[in-house]
Short mmCIF file of C-alpha atoms in Angstrom, two decimals:
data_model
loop_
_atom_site.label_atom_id
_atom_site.label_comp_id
_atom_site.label_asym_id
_atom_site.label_seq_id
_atom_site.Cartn_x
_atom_site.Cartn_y
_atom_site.Cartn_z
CA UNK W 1 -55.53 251.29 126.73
CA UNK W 2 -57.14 251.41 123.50
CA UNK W 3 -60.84 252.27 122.84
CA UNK W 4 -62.70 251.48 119.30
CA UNK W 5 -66.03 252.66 119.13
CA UNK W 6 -68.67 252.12 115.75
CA UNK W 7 -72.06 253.05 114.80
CA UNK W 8 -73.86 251.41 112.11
CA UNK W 9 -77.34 251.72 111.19
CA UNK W 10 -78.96 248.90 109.50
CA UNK W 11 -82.66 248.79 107.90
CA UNK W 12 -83.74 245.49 109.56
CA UNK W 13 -85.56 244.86 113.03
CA UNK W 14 -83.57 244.30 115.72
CA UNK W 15 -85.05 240.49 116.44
CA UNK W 16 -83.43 240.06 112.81
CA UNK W 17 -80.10 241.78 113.58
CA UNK W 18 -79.52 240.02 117.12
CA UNK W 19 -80.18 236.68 115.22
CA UNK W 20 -77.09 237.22 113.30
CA UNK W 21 -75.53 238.30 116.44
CA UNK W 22 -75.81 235.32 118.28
CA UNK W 23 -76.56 232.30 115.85
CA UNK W 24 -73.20 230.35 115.71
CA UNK W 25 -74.11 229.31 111.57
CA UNK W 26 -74.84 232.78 110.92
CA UNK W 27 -71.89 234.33 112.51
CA UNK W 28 -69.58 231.95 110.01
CA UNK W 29 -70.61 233.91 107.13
CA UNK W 30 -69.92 237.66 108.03
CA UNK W 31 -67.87 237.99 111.13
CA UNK W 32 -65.59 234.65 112.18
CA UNK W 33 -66.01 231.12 112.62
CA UNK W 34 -66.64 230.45 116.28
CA UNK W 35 -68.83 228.31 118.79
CA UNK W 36 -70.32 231.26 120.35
CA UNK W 37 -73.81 230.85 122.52
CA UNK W 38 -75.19 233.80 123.78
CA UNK W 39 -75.06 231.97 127.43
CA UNK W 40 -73.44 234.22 130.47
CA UNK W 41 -70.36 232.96 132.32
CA UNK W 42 -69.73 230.44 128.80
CA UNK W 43 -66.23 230.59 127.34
CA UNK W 44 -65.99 230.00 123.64
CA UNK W 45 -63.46 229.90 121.12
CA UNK W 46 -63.06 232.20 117.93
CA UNK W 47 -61.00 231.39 114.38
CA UNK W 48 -60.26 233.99 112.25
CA UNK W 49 -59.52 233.70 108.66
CA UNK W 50 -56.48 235.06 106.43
CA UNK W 51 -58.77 237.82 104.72
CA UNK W 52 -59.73 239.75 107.99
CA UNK W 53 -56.84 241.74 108.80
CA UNK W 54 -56.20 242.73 112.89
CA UNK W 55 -56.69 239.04 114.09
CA UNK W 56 -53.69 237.26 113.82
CA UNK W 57 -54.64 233.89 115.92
CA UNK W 58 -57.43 232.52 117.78
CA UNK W 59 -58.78 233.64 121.07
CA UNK W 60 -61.23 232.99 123.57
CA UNK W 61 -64.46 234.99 124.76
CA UNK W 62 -66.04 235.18 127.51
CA UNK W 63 -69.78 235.84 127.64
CA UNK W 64 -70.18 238.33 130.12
CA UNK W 65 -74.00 239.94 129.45
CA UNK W 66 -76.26 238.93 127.63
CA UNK W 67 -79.92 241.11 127.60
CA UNK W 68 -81.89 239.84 124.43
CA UNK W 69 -82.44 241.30 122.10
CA UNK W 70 -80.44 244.44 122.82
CA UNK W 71 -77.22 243.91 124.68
CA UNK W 72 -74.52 241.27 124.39
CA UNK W 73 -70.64 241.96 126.38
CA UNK W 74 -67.99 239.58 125.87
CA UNK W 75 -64.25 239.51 126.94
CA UNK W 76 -61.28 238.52 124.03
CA UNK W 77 -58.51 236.62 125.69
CA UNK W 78 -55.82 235.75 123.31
CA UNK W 79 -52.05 236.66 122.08
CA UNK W 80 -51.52 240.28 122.04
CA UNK W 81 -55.79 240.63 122.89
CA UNK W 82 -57.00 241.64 126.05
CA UNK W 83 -60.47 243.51 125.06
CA UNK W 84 -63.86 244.03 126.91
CA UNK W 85 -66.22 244.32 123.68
CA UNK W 86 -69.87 245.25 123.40
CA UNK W 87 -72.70 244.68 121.06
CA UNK W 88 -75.88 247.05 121.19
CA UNK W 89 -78.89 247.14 119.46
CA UNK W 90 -81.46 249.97 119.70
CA UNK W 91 -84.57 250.87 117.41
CA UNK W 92 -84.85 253.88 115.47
CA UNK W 93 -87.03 255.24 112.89
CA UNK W 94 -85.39 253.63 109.60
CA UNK W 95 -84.92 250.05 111.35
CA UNK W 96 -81.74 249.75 113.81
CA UNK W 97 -78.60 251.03 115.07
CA UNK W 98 -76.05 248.73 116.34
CA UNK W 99 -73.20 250.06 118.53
CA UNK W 100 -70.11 248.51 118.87
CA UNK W 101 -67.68 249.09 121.28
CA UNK W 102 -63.91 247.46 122.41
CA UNK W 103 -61.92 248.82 124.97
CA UNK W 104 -58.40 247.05 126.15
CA UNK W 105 -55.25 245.97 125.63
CA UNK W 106 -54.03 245.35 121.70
CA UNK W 107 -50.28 244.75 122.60
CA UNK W 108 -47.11 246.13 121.56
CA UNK W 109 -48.31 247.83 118.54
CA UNK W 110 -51.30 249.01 119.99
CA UNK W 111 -51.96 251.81 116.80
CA UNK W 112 -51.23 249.21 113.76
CA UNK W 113 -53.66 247.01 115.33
CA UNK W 114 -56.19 249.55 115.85
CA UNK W 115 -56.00 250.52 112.36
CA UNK W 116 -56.12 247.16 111.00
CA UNK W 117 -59.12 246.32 113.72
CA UNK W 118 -61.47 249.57 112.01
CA UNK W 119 -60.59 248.42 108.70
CA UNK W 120 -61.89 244.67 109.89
CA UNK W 121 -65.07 246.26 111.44
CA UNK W 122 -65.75 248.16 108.71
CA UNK W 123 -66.04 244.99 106.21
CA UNK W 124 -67.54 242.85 108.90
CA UNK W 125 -70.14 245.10 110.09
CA UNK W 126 -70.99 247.72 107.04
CA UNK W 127 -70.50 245.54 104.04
CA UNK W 128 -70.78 241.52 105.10
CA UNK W 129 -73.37 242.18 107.76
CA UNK W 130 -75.68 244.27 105.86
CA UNK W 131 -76.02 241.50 103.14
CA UNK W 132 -76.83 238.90 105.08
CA UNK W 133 -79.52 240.49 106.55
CA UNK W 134 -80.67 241.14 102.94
CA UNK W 135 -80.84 237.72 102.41
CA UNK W 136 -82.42 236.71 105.44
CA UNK W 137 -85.29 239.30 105.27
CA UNK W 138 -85.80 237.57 101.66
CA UNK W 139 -86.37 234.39 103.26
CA UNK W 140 -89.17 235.66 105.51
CA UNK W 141 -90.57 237.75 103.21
CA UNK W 142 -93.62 235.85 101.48
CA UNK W 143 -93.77 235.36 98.23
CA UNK W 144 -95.57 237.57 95.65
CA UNK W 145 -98.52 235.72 94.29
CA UNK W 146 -97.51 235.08 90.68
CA UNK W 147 -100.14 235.90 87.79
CA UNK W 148 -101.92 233.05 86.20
CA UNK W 149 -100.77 231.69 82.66
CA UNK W 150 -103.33 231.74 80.35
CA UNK W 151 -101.86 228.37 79.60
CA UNK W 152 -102.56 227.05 82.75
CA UNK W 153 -106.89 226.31 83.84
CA UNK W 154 -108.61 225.32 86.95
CA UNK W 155 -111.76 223.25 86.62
CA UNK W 156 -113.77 226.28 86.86
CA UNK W 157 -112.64 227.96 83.83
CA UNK W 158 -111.74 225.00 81.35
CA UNK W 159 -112.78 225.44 78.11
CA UNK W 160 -115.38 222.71 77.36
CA UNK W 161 -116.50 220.84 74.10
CA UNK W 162 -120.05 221.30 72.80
CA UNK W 163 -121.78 217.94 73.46
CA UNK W 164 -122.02 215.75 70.68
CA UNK W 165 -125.38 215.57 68.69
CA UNK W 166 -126.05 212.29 67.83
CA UNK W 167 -126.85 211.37 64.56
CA UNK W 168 -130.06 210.98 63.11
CA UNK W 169 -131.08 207.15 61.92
CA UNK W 170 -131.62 207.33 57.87
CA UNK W 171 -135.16 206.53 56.89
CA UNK W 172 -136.44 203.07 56.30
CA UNK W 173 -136.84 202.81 52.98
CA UNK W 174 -140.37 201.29 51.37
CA UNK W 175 -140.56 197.99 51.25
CA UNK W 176 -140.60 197.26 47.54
CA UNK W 177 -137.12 198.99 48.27
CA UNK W 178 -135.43 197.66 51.22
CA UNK W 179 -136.38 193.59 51.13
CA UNK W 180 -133.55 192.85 53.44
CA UNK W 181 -135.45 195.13 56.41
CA UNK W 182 -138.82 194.24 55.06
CA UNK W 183 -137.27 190.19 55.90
CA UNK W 184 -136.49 190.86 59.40
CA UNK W 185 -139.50 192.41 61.25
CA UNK W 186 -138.22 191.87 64.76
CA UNK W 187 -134.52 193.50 64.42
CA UNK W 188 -134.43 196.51 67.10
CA UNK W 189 -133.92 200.17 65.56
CA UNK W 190 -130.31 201.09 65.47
CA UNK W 191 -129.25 203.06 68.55
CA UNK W 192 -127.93 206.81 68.07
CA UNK W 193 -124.39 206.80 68.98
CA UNK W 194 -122.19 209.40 69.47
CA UNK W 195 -119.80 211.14 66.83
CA UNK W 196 -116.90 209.97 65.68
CA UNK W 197 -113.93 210.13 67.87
CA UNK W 198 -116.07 211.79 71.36
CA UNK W 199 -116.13 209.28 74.28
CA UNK W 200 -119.20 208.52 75.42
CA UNK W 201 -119.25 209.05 79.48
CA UNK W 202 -119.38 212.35 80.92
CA UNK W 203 -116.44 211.92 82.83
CA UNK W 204 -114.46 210.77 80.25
CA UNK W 205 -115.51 213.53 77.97
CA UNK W 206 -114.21 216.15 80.52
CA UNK W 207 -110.84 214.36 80.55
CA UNK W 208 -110.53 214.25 76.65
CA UNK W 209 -111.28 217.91 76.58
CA UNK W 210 -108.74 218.94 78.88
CA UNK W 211 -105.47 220.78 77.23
CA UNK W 212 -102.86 217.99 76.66
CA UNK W 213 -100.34 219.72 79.40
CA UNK W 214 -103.19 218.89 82.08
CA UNK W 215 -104.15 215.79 81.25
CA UNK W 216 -100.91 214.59 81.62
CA UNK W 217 -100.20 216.31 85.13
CA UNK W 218 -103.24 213.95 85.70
CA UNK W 219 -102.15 211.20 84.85
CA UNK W 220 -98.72 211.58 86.36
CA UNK W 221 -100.82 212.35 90.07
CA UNK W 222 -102.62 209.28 89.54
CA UNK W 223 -99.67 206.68 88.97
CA UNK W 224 -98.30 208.36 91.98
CA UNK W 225 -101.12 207.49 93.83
CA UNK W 226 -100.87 203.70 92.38
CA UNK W 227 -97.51 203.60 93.30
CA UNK W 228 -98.12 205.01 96.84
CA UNK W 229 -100.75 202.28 97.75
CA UNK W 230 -98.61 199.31 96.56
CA UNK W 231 -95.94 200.00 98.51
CA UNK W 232 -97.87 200.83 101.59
CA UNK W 233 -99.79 197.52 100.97
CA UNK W 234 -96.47 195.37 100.28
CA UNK W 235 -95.04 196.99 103.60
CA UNK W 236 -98.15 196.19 105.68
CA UNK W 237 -97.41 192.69 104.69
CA UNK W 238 -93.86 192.44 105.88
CA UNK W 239 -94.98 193.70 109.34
CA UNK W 240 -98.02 192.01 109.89
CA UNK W 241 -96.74 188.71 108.30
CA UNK W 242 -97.03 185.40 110.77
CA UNK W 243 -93.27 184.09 111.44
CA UNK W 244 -93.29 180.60 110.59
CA UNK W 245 -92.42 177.10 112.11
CA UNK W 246 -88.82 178.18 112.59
CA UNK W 247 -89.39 181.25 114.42
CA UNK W 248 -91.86 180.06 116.56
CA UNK W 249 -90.16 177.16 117.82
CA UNK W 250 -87.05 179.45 118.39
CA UNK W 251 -88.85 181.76 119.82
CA UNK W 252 -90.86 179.51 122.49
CA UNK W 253 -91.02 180.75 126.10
CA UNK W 254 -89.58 183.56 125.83
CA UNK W 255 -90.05 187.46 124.35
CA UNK W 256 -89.55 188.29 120.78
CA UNK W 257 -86.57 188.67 119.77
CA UNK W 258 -84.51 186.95 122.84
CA UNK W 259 -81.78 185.02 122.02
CA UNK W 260 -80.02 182.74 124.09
CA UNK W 261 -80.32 183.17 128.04
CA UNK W 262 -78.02 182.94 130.64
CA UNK W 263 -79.93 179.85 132.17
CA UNK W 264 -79.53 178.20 128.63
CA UNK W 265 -77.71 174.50 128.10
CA UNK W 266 -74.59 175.71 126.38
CA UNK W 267 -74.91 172.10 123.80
CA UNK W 268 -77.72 170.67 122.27
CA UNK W 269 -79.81 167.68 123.56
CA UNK W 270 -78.76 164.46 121.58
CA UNK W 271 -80.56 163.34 118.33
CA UNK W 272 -83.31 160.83 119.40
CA UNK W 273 -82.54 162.04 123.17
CA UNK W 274 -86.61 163.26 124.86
CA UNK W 275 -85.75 167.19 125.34
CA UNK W 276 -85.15 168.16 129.30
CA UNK W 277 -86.88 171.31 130.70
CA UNK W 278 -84.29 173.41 131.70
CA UNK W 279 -83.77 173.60 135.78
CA UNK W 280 -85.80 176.16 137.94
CA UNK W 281 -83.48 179.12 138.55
CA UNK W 282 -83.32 179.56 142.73
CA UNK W 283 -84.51 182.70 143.87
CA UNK W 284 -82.11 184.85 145.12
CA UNK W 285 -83.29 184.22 148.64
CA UNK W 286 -82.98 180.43 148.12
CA UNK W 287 -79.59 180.77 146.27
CA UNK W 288 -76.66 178.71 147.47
CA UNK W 289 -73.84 180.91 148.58
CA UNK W 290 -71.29 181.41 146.13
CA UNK W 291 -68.39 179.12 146.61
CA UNK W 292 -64.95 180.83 147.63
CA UNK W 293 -63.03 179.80 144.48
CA UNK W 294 -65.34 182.11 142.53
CA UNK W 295 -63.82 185.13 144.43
CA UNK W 296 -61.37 187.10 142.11
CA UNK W 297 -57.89 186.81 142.58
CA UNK W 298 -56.01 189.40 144.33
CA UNK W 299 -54.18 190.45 141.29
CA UNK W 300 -57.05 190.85 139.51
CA UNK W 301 -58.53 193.02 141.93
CA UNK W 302 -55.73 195.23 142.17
CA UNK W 303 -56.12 195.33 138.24
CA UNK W 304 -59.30 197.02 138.80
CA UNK W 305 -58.97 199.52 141.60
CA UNK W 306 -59.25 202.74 140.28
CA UNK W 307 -56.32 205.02 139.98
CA UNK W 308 -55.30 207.70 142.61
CA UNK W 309 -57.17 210.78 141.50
CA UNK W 310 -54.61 213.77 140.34
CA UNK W 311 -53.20 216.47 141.80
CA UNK W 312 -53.59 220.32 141.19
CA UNK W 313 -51.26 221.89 139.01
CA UNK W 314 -50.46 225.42 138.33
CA UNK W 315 -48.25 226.86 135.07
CA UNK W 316 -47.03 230.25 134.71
CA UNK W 317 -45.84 231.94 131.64
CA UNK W 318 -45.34 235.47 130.29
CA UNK W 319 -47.00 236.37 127.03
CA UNK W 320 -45.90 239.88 126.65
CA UNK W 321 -43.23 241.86 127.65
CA UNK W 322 -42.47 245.65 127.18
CA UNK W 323 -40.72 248.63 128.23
CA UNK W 324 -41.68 249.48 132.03
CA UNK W 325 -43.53 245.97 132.83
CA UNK W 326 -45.15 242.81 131.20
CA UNK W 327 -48.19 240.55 131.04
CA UNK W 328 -48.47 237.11 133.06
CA UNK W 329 -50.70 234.45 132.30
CA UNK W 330 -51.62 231.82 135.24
CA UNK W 331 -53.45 228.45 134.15
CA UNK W 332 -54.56 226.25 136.77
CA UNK W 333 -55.75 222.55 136.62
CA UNK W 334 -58.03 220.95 138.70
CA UNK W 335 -57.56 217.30 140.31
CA UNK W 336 -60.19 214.99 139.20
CA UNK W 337 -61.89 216.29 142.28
CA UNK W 338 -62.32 219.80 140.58
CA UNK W 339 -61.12 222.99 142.73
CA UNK W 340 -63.14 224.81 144.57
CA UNK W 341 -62.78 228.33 146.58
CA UNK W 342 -59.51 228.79 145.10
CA UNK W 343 -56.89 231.78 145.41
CA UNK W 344 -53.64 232.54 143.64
CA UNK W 345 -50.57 235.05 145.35
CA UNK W 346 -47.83 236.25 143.13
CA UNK W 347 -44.96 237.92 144.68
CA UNK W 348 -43.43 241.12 142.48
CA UNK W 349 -39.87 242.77 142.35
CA UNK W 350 -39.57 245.84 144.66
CA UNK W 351 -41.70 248.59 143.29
CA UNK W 352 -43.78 246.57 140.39
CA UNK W 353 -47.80 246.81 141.09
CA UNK W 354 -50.36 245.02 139.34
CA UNK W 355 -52.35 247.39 137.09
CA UNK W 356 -55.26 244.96 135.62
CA UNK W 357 -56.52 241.68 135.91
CA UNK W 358 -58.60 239.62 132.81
CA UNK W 359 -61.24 236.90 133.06
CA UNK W 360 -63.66 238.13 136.23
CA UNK W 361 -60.29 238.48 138.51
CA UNK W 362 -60.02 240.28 141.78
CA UNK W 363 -56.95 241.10 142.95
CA UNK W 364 -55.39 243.15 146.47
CA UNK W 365 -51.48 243.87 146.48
CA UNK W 366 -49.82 244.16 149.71
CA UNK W 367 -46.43 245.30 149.21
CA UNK W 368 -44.98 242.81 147.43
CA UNK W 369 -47.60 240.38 147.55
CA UNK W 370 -50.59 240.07 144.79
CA UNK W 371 -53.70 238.40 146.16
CA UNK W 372 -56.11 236.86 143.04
CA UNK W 373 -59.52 236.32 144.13
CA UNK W 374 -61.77 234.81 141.47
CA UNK W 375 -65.31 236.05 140.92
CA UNK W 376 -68.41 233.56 141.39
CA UNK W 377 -68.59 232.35 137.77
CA UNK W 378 -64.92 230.96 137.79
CA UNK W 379 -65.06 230.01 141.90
CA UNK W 380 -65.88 226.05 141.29
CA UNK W 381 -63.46 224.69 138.83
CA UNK W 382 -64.51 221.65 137.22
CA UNK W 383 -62.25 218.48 137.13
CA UNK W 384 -59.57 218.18 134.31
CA UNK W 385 -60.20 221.39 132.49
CA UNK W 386 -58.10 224.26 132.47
CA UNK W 387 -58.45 228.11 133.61
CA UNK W 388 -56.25 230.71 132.89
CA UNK W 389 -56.67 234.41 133.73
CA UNK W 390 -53.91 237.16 132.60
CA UNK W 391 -52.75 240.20 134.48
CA UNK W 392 -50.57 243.05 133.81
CA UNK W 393 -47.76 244.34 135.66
CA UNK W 394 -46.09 247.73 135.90
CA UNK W 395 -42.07 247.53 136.51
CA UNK W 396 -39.72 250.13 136.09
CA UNK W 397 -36.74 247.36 136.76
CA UNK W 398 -37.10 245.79 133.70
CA UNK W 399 -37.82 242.53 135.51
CA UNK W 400 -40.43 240.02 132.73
CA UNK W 401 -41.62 237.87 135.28
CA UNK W 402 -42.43 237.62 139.15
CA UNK W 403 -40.62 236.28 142.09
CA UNK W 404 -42.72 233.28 142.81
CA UNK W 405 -46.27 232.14 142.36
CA UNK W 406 -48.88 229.64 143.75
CA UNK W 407 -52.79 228.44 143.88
CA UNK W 408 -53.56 227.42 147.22
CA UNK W 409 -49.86 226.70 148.08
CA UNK W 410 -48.98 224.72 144.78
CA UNK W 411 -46.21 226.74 143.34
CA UNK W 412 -46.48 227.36 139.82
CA UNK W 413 -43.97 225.62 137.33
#
């Protein structure tokens, strides 16, 4: 049996930590690509990738714990994998340590693997790990408040334009020397306007004395606004807009769009021909019986009797063998019925025992005879989905697999 065991201590919370844990997105980008849910008694599948060395195909795991935020066990089933590994988070001064832990089988070449497995851990959970968190703290961080540009104003502190002073109205001249005013006695006095260039409302004035970077944020919010009420206004229209003629006539006597019922005359009334109301439909209490030639046909009946639901069946293979015994893998699959309160028996040479059982297993030998009793999770097998649990066996004959097998009498193939 081989045991890994790693500390690492990370400056992040431990909420933050067990989110990368157990999100399934998260868990793509530093560890391996899986459809893990941190949900006890699931079973989930796990992909690794050419650059992580130790994992050589996929496996399954088991979720066998899970205690949030703190604690999550899982079981690796796989070729050459047979691990119980666990994930623990605890708080400490500088943020968090996480503990990770993996005891089990590795197969044949137990020490390669392990080697290869610390060198994994150590770029999944020191290097990879560590930078996502980094990037997810970023993300919840706020953001600093960014000094103002002296380029950019608010209202309160735009720079404004000294009003214009209106200019003065030039003297009338004396009469001897103005005889063109002197002729028109009743002409109004010219009205002071406003210098050259300034506009005249106040409103207006504000906007021409904005800086030319504002004014045109301005004007940019107000087309949007334009924009935004047109189409809102051209889209109220198409909803609230009356259907004509047409659609009312086609849509007479019955709901919106209903098309044609059951109950409907399959052809069209003759041109020129006064239009029939179509026949009351009888209640179904009133209903005339239906008549016996409607009945299907036998052979289409027997087209359309469901099939005979499928047996059990029960497959046994060996996935390991080495010197002084070997390890046996058992999948069962339900009927469509499923399978429930199940047991499997295995009978063994003469002097090979059953060490260890994977997957939540039980197990009793009796001489020769191997009793597997599954736990509560895996009691109830669902219809049409297969269970396998592995066990290993100790045999000093040399003998790779046993004598016979079955699941509730159904011998294995």
């Amino acid at each position: 049996m081989t045991v890994l065991r790693l500390d690492v201590e990370l400056p992040y919370p431990v909420e933050l930590v067990w989110r990368a844990m157990t999100d399934r997105r998260l868990l793509a980008e530093w560890f391996l690509h899986t459809d893990l849910l941190p949900v006890p008694g699931g079973v989930y599948r796990a992909f690794p990738t050419p650059d992580i060395p130790g994992f050589t195909a996929p496996f399954d795991m088991d979720v066998v714990e899970v205690v949030s935020p703190t604690r999550l066990a899982l079981r690796w089933r796989g070729e050459q994998l047979h691990s119980d590994v666990v994930w623990e988070l605890s708080t400490i001064a500088a943020g968090c340590r996480m503990r990770i832990s993996q005891t089990g089988f590795l197969g044949i070449a137990g020490e390669e693997r392990r080697a290869e497995l610390q060198r994994a851990y150590a770029l999944m959970f020191a290097q990879r790990l560590p930078a996502l968190l980094a990037r997810l703290d970023a993300e919840q961080s706020p953001p600093a408040r960014r000094r103002r540009s002296r380029d950019v104003y608010d209202a309160a502190d735009m720079p404004r334009r000294p009003p214009a002073v209106a200019t003065a109205p030039a003297p009338a001249a004396p009469p001897e020397t103005a005889p063109e005013q002197a002729a028109l006695p009743d002409e109004a006095p010219p009205v002071p306007t406003a210098a050259a260039g300034t506009p005249r409302d106040g409103l207006l004035r504000s906007v021409y004395a904005m800086p030319v970077e504002r004014r045109l944020r301005l004007l940019s919010v107000a087309g949007a606004m334009v924009i935004t009420v047109l189409l809102v206004t051209a889209v109220t229209t198409l909803l609230l807009r009356t259907p004509g003629p047409a659609a009312e006539a086609a849509g007479s006597g019955r709901g919106p769009g209903s098309g044609v019922q059951a109950a409907d005359p399959a052809k069209p009334a003759a041109s020129g021909a006064p239009a029939q109301s179509p026949a009351p439909t009888p209640s179904p209490a009133t209903a005339p019986p239906r008549s016996a030639s409607a009945a299907p046909s036998p052979s289409a009946a027997d087209d359309t009797r469901p099939a005979a639901p499928s047996a059990l069946s029960v497959s046994y293979r060996t996935t390991e063998a080495f010197t002084g015994g070997f390890i046996g893998e058992i999948t069962v699959r339900p009927g469509a019925g499923g399978l429930a309160g199940w047991t499997a028996t295995l009978d063994l040479p003469a002097d090979a025992q059953v060490t260890s059982a994977w997957d939540r297993i039980d197990f009793r030998q009796d001489g020769t005879r191997v009793t597997f009793t599954p736990q509560q999770v895996h009691r109830n097998l669902p219809a049409a989905r297969d269970f396998s649990f592995a066990f290993q066996v100790g045999d000093p004959s040399g003998a790779t697999r046993p004598d016979a097998c079955a699941v509730n009498s159904t011998p294995c193939s």
